[in-house]
mmCIF file of C-alpha atoms and ligand atoms in Angstrom:
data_model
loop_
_atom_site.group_PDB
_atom_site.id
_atom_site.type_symbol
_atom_site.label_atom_id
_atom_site.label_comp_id
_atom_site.label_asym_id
_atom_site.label_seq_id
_atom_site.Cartn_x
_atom_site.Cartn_y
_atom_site.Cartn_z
ATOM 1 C CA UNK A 1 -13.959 -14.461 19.289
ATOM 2 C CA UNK A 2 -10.244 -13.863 19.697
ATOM 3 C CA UNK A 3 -9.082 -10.569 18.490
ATOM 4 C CA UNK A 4 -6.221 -12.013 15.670
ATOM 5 C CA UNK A 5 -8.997 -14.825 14.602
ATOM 6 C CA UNK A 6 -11.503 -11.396 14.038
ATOM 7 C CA UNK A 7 -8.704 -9.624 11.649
ATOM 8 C CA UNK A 8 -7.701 -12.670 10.225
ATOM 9 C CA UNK A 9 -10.949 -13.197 8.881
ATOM 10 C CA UNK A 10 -11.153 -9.925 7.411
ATOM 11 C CA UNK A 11 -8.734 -10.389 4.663
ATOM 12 C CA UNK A 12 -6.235 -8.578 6.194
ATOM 13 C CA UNK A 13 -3.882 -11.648 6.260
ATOM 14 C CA UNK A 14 -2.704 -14.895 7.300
ATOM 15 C CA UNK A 15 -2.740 -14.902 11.127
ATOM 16 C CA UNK A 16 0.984 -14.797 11.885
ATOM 17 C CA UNK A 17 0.703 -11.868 9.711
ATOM 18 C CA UNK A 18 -2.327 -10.673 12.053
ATOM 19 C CA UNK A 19 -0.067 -10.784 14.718
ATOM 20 C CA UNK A 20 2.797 -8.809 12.800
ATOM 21 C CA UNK A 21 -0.011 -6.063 12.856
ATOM 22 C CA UNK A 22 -1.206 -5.554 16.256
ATOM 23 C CA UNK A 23 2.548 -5.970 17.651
ATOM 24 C CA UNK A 24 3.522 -2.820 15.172
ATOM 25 C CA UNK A 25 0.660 -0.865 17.255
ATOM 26 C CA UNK A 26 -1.436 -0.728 13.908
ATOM 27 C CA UNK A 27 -4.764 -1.876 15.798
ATOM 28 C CA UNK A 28 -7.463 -0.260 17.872
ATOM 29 C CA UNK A 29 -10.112 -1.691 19.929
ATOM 30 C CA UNK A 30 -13.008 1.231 20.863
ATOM 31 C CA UNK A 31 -10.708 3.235 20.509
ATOM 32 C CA UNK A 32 -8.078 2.037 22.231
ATOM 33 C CA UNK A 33 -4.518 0.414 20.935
ATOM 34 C CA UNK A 34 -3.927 -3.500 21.140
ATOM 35 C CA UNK A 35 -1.503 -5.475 21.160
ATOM 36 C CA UNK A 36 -3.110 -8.603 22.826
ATOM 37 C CA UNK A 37 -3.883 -11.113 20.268
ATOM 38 C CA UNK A 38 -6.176 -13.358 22.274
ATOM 39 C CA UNK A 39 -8.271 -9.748 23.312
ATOM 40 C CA UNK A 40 -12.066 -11.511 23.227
ATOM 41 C CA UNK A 41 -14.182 -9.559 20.965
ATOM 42 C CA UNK A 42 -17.722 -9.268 19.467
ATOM 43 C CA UNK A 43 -17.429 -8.063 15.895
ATOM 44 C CA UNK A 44 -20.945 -7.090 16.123
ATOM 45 C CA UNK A 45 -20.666 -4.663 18.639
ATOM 46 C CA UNK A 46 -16.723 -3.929 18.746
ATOM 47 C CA UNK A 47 -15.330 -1.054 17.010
ATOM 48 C CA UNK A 48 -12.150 -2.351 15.362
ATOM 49 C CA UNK A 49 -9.847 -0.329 13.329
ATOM 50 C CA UNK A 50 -6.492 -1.038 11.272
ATOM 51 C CA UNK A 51 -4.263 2.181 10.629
ATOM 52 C CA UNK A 52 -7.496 4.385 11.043
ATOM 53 C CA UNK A 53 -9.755 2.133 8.679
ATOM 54 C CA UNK A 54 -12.709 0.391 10.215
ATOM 55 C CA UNK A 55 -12.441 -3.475 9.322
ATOM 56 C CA UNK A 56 -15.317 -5.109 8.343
ATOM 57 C CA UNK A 57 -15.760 -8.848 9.768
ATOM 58 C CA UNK A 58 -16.398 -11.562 7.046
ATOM 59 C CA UNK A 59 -17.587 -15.599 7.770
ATOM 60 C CA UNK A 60 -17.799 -16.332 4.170
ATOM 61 C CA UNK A 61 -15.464 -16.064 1.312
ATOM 62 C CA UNK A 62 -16.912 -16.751 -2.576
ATOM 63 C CA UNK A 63 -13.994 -17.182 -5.236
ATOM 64 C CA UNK A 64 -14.405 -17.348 -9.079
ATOM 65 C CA UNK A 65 -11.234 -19.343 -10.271
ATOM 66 C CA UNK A 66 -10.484 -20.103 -14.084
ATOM 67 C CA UNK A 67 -9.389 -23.526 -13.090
ATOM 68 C CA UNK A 68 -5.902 -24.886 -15.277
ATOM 69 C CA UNK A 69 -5.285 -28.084 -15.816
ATOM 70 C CA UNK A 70 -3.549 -30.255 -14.127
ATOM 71 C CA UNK A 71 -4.822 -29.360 -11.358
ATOM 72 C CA UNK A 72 -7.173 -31.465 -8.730
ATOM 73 C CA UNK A 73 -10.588 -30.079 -7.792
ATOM 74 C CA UNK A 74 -9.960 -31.253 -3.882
ATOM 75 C CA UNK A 75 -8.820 -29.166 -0.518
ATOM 76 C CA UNK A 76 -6.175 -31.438 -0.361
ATOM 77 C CA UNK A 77 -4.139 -34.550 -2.279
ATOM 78 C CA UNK A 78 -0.993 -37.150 -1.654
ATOM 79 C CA UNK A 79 0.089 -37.070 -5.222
ATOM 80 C CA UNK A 80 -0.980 -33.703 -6.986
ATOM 81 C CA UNK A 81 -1.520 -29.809 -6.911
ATOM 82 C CA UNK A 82 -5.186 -28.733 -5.602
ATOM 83 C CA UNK A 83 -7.005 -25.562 -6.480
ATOM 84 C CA UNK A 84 -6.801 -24.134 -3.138
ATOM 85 C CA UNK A 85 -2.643 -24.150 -2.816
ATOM 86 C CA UNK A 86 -3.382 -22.145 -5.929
ATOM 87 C CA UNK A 87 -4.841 -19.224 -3.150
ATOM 88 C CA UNK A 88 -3.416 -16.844 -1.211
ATOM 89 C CA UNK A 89 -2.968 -17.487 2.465
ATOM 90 C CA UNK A 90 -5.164 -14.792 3.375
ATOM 91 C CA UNK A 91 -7.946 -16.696 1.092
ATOM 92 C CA UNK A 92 -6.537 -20.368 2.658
ATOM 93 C CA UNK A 93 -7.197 -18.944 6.348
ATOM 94 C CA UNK A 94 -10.779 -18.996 4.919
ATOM 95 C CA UNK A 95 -10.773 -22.658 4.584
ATOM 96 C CA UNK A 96 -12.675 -22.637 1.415
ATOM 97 C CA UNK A 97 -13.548 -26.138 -0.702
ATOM 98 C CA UNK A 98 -14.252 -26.162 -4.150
ATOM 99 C CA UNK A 99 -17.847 -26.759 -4.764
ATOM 100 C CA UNK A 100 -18.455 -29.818 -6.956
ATOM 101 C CA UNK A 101 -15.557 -31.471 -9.459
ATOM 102 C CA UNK A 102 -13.807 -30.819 -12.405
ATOM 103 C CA UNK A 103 -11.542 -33.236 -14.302
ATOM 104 C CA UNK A 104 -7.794 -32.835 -13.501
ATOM 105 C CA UNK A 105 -7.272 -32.262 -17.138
ATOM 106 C CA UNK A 106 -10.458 -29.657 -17.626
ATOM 107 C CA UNK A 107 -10.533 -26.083 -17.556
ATOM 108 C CA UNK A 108 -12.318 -23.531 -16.603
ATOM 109 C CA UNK A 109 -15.025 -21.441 -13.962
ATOM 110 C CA UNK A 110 -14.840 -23.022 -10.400
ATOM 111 C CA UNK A 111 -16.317 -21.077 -7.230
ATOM 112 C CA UNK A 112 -14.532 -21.672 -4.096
ATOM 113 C CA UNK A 113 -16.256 -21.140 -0.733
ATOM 114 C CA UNK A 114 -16.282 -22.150 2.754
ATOM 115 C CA UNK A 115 -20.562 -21.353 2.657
ATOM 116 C CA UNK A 116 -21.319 -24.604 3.265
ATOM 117 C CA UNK A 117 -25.475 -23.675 2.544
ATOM 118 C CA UNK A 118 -24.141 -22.217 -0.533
ATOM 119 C CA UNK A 119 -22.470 -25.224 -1.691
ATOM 120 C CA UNK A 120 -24.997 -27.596 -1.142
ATOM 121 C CA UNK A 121 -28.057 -25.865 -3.000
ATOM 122 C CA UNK A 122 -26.025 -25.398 -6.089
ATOM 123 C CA UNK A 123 -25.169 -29.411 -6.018
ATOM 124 C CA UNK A 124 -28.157 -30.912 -4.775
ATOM 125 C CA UNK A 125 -29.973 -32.646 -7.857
ATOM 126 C CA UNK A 126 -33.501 -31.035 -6.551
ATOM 127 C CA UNK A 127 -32.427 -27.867 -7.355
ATOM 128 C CA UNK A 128 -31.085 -28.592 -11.403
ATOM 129 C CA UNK A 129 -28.060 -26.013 -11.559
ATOM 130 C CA UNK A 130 -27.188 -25.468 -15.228
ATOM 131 C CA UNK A 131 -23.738 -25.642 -16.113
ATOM 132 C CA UNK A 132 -22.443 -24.881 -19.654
ATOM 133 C CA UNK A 133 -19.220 -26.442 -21.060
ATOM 134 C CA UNK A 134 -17.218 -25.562 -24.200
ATOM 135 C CA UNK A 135 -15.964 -28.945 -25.667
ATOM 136 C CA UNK A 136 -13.443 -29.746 -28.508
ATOM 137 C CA UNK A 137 -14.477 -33.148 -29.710
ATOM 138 C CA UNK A 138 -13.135 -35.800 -31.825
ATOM 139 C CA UNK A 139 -14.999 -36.407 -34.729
ATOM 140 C CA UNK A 140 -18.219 -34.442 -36.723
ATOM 141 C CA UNK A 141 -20.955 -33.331 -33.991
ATOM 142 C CA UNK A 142 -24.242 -33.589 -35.892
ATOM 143 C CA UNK A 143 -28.059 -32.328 -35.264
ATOM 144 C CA UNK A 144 -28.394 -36.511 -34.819
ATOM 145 C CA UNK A 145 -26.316 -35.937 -31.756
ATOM 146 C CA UNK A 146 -28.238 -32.486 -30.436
ATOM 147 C CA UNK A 147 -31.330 -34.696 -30.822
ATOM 148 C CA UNK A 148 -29.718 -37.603 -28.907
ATOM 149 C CA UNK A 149 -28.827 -35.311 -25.833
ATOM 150 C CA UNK A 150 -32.093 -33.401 -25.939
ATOM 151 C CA UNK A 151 -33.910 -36.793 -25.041
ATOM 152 C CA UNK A 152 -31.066 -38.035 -22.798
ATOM 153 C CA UNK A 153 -28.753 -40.705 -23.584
ATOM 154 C CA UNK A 154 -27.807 -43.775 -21.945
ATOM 155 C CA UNK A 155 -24.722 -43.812 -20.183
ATOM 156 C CA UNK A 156 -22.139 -47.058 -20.230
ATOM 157 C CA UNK A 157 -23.167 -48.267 -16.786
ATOM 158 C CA UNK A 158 -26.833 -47.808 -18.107
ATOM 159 C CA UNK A 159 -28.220 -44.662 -16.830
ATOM 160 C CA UNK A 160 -30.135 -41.939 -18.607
ATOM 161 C CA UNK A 161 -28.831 -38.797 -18.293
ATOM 162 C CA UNK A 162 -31.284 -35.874 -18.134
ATOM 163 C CA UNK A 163 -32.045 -34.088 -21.306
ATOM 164 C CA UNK A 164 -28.610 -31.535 -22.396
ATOM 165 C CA UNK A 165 -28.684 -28.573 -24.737
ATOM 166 C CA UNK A 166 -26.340 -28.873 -27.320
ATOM 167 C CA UNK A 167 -25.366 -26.100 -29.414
ATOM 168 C CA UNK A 168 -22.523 -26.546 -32.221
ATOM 169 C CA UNK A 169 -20.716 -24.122 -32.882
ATOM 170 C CA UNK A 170 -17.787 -25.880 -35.557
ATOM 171 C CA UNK A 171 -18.300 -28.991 -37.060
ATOM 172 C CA UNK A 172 -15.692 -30.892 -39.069
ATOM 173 C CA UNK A 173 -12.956 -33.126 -37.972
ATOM 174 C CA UNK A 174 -12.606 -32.108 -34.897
ATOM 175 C CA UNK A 175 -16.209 -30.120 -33.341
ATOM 176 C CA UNK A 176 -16.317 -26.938 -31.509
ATOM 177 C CA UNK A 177 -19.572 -27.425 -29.340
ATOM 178 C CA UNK A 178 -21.067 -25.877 -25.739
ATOM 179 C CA UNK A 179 -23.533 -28.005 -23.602
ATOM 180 C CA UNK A 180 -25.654 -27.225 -20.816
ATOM 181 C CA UNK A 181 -26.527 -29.545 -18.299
ATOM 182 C CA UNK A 182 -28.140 -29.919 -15.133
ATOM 183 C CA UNK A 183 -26.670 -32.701 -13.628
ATOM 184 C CA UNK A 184 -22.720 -33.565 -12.317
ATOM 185 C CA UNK A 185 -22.305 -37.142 -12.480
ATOM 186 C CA UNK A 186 -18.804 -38.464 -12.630
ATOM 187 C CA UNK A 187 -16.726 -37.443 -16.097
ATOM 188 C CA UNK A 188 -20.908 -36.993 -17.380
ATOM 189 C CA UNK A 189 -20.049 -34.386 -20.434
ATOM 190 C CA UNK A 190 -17.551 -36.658 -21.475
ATOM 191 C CA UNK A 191 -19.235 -40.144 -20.684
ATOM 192 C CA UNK A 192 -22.303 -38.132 -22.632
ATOM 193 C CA UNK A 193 -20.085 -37.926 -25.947
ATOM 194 C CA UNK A 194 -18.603 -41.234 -25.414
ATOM 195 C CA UNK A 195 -22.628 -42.400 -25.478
ATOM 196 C CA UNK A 196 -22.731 -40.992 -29.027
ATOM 197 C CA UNK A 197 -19.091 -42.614 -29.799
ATOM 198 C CA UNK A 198 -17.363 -39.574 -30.213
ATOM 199 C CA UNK A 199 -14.209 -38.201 -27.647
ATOM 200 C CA UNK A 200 -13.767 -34.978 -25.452
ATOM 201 C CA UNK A 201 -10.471 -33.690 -26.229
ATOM 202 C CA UNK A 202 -10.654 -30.695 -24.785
ATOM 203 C CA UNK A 203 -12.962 -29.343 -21.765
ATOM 204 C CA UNK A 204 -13.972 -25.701 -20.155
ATOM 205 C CA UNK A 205 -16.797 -25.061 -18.019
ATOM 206 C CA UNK A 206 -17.699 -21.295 -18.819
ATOM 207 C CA UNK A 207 -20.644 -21.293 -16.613
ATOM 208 C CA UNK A 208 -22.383 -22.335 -13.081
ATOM 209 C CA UNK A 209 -26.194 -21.477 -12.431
ATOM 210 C CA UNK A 210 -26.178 -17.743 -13.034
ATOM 211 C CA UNK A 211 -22.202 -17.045 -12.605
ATOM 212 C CA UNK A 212 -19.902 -16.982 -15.682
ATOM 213 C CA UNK A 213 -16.599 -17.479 -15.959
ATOM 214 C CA UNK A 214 -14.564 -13.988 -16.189
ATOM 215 C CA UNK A 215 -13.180 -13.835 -19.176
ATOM 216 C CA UNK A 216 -10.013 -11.257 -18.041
ATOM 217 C CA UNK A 217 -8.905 -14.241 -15.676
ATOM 218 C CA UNK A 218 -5.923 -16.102 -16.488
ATOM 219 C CA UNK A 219 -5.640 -19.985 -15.919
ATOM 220 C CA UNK A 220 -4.991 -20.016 -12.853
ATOM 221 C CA UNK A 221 -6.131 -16.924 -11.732
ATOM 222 C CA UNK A 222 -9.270 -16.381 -8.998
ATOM 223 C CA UNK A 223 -11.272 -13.346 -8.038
ATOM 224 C CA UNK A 224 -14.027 -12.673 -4.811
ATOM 225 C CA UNK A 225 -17.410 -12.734 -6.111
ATOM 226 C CA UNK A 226 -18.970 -9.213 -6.455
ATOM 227 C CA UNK A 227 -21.423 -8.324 -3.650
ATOM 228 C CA UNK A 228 -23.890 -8.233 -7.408
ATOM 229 C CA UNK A 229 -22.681 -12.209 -8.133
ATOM 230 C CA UNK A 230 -23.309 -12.966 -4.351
ATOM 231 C CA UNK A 231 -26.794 -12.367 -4.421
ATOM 232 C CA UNK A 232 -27.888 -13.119 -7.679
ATOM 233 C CA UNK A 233 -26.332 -17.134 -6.807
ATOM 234 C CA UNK A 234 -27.816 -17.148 -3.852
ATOM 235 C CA UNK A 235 -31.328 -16.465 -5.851
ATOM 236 C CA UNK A 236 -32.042 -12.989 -3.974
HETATM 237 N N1 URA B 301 -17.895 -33.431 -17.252
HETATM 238 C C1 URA B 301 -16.717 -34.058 -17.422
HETATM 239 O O1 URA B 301 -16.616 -35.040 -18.116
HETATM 240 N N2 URA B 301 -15.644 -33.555 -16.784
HETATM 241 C C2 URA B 301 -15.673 -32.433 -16.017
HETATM 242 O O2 URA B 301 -14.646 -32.018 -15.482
HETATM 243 C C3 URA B 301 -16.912 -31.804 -15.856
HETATM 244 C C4 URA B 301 -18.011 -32.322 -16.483
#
């Protein structure tokens, strides 16, 4: 692998930045100062240093973002702004994707990663991922309607959702509520109230499988994943 590609993927920066670096001398190979971007190395076996600190190779990259609205769940869109121009470029060299969809217009925990193994056991249906929302809805949310999701409802183009957990928290005009489900079909929490005639008005996931959202982060705002968060998601 090419020497600036190596440090690059290190979090250490963007690769023009990379570059910046080993042209200011700040770089040693075994020992032994380069300059030579394209230098082929093995980061297994390759003792790299940057100013006297080892640097420690990465392939994957797990981010915790409190997703704002207004914002598309995509790498990439014509019309609107995408949770990844919301990263740093030293997290964009990465090349991470958001795994699975929020609303535009919902809030709230979304991991980031380029682990593409990752990604696909926490959406494949076999594998039932829980995911808890917080929802402000229109209307009073009753037990009728905890009893409703609890057996699965039917959804307007006829199918039946698997069984939620709905837990109110405020009900009155408007209904504080949070519901965990295992499934991510298209808009589902809010096709799910619009089964029971009532309207999502406002929308937060807080949690995915075993990560939760961290509460210090602003909308907007992203963290890694703890090394603790890592391996607990990936079930070890
Ligand atoms: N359910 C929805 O309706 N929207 C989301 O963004 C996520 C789940």
């Amino acid at each position: 692998m090419r020497l600036d590609k190596m440090l690059a993927n290190s979090g250490i920066g963007s690769r023009k930045e990379v570059k910046k670096l080993l042209k200011s001398g700040g770089v040693t190979v075994n020992g032994k100062m380069i300059k030579d971007a394209k230098l082929q190395v093995d980061p297994e076996k390759d003792l790299i240093h940057l100013f006297d600190e080892p640097v420690e190779y990465r392939e994957f990259i797990y981010l915790m973002m409190n997703k704002p609205g207004g914002v598309v769940s995509a790498t990439e869109d014509k019309r609107d702004e995408t949770v990844v121009d919301l990263l740093d470029e030293a997290h964009k060299h990465f090349e991470p994707h958001p795994v699975g969809r929020l609303d535009k217009d919902t809030e709230g925990f979304l991991l980031l990663t380029n682990d593409g193994q990752l990604s696909h056991q926490l959406l494949s249906p076999k594998h039932h991922v829980p995911k808890t929302y917080f929802a402000r809805i229109k209307g009073q949310v009753t037990e009728k309607d905890t009893e409703a999701f609890k057996n699965g409802v039917e959804l307007e183009d006829g199918y039946k959702t698997k069984p939620g957990d709905l837990v109110i928290l405020e009900s009155g005009e408007t209904s504080d509520i949070e519901l965990t489900i295992t499934e991510g079909k298209f808009h589902q929490v809010k096709r799910m109230f619009q089964a029971v005639d009532k309207e999502v008005i406002y929308l937060k996931r807080l949690s995915m499988g075993p990560l939760v959202l961290d509460e210090e982060l602003e909308l907007g705002e992203y963290r890694e994943l703890t090394e603790e968060e890592i391996e607990l998601v990936k079930g070890k």
